[in-house]
mmCIF file of N, CA and C in Angstrom:
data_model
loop_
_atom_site.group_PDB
_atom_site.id
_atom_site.type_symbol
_atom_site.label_atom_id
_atom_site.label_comp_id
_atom_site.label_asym_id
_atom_site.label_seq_id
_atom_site.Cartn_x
_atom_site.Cartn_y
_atom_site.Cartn_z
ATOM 1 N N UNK A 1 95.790 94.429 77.211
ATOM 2 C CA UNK A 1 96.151 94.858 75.873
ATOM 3 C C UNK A 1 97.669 94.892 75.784
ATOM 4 N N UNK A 2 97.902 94.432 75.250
ATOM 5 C CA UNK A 2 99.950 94.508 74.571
ATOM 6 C C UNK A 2 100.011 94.696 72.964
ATOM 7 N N UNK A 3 100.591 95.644 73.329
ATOM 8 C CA UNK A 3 101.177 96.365 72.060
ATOM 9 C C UNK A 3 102.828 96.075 71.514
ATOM 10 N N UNK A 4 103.121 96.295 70.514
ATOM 11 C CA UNK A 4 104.539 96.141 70.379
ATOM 12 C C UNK A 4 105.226 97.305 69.633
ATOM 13 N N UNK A 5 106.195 97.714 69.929
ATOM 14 C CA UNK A 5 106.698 99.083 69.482
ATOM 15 C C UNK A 5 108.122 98.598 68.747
ATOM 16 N N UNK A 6 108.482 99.255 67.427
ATOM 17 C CA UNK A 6 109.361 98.829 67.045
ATOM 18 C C UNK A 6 110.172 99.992 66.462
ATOM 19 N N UNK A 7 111.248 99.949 66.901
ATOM 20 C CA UNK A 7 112.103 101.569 66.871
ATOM 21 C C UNK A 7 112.837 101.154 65.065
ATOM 22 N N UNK A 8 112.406 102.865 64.519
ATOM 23 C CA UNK A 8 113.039 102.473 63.272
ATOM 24 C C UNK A 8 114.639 101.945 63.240
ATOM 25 N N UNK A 9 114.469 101.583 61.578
ATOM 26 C CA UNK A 9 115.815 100.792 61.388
ATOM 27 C C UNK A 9 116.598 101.722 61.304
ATOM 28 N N UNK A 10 117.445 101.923 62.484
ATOM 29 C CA UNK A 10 118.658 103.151 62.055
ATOM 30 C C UNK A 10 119.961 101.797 62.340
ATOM 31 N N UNK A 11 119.909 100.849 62.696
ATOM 32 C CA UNK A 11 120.754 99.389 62.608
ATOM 33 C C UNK A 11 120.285 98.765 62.466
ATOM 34 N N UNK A 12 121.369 97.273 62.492
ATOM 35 C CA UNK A 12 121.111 96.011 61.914
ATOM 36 C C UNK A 12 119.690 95.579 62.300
ATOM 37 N N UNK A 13 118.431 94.960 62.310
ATOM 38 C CA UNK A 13 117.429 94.495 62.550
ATOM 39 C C UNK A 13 118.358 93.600 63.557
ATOM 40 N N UNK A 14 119.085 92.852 64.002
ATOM 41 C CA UNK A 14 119.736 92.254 64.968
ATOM 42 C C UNK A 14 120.230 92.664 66.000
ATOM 43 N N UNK A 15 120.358 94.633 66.227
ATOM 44 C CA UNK A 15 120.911 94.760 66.662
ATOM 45 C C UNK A 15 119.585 95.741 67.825
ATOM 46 N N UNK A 16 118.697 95.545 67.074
ATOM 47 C CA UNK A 16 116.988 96.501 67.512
ATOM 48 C C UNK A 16 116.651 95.881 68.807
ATOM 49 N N UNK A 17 115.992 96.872 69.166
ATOM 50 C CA UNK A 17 115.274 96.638 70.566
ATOM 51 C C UNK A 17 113.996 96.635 70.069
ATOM 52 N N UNK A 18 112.864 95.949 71.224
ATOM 53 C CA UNK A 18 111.929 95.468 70.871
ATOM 54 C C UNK A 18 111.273 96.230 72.182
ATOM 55 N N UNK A 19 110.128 96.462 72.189
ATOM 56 C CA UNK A 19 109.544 96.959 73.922
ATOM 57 C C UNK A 19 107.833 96.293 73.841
ATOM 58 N N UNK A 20 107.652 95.935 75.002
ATOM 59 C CA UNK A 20 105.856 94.930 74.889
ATOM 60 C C UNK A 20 106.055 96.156 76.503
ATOM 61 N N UNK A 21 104.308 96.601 75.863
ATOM 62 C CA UNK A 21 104.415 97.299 76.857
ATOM 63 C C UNK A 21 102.852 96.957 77.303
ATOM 64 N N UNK A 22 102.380 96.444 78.914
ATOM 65 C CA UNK A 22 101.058 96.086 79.361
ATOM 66 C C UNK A 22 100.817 97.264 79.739
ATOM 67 N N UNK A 23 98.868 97.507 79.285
ATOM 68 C CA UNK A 23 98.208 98.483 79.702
ATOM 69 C C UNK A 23 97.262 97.942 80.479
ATOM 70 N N UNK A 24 96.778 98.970 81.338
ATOM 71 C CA UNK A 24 95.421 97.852 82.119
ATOM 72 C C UNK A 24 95.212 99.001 83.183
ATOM 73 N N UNK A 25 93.532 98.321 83.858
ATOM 74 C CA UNK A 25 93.373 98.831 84.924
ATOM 75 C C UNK A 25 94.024 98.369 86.355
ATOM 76 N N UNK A 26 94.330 99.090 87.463
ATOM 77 C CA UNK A 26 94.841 99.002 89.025
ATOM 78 C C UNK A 26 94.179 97.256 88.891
ATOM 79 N N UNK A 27 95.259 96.636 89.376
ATOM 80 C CA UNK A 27 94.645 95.058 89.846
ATOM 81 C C UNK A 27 94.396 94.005 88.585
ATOM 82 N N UNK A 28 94.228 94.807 87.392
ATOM 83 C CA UNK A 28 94.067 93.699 86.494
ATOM 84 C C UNK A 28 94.806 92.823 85.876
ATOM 85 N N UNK A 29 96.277 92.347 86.625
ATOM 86 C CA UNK A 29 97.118 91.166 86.526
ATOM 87 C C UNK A 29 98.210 91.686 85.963
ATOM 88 N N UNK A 30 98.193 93.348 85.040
ATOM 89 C CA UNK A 30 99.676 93.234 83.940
ATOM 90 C C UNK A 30 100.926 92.867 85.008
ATOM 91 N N UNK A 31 101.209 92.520 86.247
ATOM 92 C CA UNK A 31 102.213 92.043 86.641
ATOM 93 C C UNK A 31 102.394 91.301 86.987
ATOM 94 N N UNK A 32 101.808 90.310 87.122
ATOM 95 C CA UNK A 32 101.694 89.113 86.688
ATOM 96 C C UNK A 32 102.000 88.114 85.244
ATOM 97 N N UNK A 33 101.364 88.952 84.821
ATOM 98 C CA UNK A 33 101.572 88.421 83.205
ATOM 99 C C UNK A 33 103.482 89.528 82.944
ATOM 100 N N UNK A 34 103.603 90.179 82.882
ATOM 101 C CA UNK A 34 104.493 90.785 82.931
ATOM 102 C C UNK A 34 106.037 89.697 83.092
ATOM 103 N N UNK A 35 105.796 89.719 84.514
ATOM 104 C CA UNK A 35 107.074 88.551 85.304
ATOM 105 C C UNK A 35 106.263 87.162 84.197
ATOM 106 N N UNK A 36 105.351 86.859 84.102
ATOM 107 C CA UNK A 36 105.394 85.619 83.537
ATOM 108 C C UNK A 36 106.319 85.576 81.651
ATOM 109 N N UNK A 37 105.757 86.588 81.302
ATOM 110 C CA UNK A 37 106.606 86.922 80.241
ATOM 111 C C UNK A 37 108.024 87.047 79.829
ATOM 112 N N UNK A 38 108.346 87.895 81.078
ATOM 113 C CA UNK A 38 109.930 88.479 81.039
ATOM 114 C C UNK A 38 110.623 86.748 81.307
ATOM 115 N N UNK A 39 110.143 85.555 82.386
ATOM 116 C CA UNK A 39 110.454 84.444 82.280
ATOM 117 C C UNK A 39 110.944 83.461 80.968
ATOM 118 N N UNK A 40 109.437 84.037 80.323
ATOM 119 C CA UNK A 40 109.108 82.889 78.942
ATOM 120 C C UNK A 40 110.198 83.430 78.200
ATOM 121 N N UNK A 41 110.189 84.505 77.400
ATOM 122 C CA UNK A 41 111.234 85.599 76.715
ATOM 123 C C UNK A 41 112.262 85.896 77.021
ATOM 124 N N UNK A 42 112.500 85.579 78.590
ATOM 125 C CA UNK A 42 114.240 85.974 78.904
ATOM 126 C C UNK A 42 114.493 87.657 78.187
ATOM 127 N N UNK A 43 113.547 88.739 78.972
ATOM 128 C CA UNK A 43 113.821 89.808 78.610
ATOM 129 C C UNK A 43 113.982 91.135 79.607
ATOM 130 N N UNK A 44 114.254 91.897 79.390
ATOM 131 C CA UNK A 44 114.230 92.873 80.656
ATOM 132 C C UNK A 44 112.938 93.602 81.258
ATOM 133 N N UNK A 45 113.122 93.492 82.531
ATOM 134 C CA UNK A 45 111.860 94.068 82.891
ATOM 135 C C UNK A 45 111.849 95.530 83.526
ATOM 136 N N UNK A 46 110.932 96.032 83.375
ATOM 137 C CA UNK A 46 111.016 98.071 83.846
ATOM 138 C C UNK A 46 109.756 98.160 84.435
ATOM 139 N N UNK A 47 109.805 98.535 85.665
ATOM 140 C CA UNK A 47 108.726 98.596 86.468
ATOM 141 C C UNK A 47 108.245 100.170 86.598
ATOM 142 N N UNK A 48 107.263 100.685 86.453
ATOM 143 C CA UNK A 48 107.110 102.028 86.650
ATOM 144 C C UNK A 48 107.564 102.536 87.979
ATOM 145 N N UNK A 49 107.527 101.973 89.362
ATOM 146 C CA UNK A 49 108.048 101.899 90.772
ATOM 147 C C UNK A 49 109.186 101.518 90.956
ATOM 148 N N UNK A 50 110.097 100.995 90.092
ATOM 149 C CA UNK A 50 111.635 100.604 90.238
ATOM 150 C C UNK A 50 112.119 101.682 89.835
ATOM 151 N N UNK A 51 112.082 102.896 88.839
ATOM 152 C CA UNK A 51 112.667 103.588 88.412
ATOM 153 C C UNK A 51 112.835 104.893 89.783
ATOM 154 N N UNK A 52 111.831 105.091 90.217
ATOM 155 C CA UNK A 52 112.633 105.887 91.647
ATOM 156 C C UNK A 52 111.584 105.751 92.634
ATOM 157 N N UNK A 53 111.939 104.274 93.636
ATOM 158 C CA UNK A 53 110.890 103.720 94.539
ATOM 159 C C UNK A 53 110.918 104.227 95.648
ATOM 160 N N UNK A 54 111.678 105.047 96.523
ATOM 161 C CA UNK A 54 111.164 105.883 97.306
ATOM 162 C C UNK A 54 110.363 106.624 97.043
ATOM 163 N N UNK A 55 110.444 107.725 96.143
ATOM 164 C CA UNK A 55 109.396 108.398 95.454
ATOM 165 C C UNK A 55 107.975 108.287 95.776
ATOM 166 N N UNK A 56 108.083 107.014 94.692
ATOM 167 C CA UNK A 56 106.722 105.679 94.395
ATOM 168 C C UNK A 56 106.058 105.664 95.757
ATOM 169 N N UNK A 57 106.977 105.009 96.629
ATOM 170 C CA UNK A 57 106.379 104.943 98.064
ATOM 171 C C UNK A 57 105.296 105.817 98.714
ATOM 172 N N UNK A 58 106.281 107.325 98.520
ATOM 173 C CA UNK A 58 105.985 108.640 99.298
ATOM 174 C C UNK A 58 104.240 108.379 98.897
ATOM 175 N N UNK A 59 104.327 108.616 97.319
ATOM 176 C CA UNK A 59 103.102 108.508 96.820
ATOM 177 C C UNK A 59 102.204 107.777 96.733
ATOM 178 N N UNK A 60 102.094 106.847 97.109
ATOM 179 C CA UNK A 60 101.359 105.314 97.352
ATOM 180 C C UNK A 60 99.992 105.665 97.445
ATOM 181 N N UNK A 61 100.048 106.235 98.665
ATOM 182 C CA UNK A 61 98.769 106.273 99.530
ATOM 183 C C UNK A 61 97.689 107.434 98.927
ATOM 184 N N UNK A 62 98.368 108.100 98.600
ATOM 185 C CA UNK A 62 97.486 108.782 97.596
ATOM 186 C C UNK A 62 96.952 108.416 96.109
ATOM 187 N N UNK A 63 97.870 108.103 95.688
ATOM 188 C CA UNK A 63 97.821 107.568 94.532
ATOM 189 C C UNK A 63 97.848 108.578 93.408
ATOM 190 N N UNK A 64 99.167 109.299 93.611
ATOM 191 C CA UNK A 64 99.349 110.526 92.824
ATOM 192 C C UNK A 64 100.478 109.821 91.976
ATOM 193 N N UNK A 65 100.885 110.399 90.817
ATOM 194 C CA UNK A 65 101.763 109.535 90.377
ATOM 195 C C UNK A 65 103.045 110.727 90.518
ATOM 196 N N UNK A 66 104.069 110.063 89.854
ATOM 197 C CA UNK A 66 105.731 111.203 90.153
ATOM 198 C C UNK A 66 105.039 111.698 88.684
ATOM 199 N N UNK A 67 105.419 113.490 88.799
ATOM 200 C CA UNK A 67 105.722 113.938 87.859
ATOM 201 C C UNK A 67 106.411 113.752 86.511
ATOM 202 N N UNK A 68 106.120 113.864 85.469
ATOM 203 C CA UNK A 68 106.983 113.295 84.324
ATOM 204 C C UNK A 68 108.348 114.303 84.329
ATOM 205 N N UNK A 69 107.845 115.591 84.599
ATOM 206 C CA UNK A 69 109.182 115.877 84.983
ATOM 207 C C UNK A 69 110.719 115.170 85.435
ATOM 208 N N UNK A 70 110.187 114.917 86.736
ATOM 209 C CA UNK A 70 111.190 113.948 87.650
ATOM 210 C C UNK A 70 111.308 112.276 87.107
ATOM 211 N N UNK A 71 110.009 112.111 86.444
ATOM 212 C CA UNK A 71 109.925 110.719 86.669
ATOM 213 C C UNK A 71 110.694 110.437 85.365
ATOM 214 N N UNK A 72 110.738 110.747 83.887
ATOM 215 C CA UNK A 72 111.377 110.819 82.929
ATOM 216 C C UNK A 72 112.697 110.984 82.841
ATOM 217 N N UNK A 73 113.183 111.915 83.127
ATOM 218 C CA UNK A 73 114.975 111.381 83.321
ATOM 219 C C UNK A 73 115.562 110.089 83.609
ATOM 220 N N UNK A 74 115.056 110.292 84.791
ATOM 221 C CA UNK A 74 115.590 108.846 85.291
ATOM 222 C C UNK A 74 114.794 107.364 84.736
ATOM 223 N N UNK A 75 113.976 107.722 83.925
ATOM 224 C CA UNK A 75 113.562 106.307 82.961
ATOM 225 C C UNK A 75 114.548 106.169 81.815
ATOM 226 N N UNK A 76 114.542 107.511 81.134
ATOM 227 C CA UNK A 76 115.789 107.615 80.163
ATOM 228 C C UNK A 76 117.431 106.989 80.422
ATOM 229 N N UNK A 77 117.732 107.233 81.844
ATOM 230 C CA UNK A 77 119.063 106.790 82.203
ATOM 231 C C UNK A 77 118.921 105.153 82.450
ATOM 232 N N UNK A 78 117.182 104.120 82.963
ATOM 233 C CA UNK A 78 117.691 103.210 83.030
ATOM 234 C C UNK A 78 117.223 102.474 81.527
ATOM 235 N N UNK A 79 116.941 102.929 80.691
ATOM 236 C CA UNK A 79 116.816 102.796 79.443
ATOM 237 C C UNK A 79 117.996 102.283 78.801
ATOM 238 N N UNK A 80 119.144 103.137 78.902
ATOM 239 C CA UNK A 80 120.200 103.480 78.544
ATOM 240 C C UNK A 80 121.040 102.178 78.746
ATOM 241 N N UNK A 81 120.736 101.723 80.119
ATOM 242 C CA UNK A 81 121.366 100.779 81.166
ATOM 243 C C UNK A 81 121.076 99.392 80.386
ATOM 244 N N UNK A 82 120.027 98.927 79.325
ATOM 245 C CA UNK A 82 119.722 97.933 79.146
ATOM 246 C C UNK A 82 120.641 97.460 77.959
ATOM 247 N N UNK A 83 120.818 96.140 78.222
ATOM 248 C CA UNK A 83 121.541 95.406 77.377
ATOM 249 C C UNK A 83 121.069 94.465 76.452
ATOM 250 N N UNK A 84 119.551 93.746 76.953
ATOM 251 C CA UNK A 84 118.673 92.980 76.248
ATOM 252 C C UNK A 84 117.989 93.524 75.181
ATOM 253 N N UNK A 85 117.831 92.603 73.710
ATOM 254 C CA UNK A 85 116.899 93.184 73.039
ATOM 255 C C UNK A 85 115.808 93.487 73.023
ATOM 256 N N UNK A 86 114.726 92.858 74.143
ATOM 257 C CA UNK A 86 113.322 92.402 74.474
ATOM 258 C C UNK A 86 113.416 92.991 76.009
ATOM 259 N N UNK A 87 112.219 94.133 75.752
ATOM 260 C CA UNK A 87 112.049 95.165 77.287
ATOM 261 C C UNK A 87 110.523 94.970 77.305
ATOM 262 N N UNK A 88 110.547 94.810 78.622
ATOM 263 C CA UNK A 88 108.787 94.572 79.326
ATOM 264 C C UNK A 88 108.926 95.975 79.852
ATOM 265 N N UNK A 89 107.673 96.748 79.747
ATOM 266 C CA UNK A 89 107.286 98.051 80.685
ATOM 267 C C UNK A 89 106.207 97.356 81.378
ATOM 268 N N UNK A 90 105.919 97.727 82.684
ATOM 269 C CA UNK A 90 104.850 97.588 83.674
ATOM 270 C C UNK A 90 104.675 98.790 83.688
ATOM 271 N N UNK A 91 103.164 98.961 83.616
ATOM 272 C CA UNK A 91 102.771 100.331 84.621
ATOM 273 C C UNK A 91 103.555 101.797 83.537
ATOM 274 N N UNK A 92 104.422 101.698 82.627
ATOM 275 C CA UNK A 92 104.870 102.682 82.051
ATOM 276 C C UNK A 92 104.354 102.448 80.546
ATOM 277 N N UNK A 93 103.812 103.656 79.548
ATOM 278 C CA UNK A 93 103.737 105.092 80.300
ATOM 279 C C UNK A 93 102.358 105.060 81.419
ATOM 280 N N UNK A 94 102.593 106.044 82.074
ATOM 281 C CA UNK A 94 101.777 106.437 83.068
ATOM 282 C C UNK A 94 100.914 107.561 82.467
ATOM 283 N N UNK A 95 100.999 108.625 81.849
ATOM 284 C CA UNK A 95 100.103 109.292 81.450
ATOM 285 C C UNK A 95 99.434 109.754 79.633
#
């Protein structure tokens, strides 16, 4: 399922960000299709595990996810970081 989110017009429509964000079950390809996308589109990609992958790691094996607490800040700061109009989320949101 891909959805598209479109942040109101508080600027130019040229100047908007765009976000496609894949939902899915464990294994069912969104990263795959994801990287195949961010290719086709030339857009940025945000991995739910890039944003703080030690973390991610710790938690793996369980399969607990990071707190939104912790895990939210630091999505916000690499949010911030992006320069492209067109953002891929993997795996985010999480809950």
């Amino acid at each position: 399922m891909v959805e598209t989110i479109e942040k109101i017009p508080e600027e130019p429509l040229h100047k908007q960000k765009r976000a496609f964000i894949f939902i899915g079950p464990r294994g069912s390809g969104k990263s795959t299709h994801t990287k195949h996308l961010q290719e086709t589109i030339r857009s940025e990609l945000i991995r739910g595990r890039s944003i703080l992958p030690d973390r991610a790691e710790q938690l793996e094996q369980s399969r607990i996810l990071i707190p939104d607490e912790e895990f939210l800040p630091h999505l916000r700061v690499r949010l911030d970081q992006i320069r492209r109009r067109k953002v891929i989320f993997d795996n985010i949101p999480r809950t």
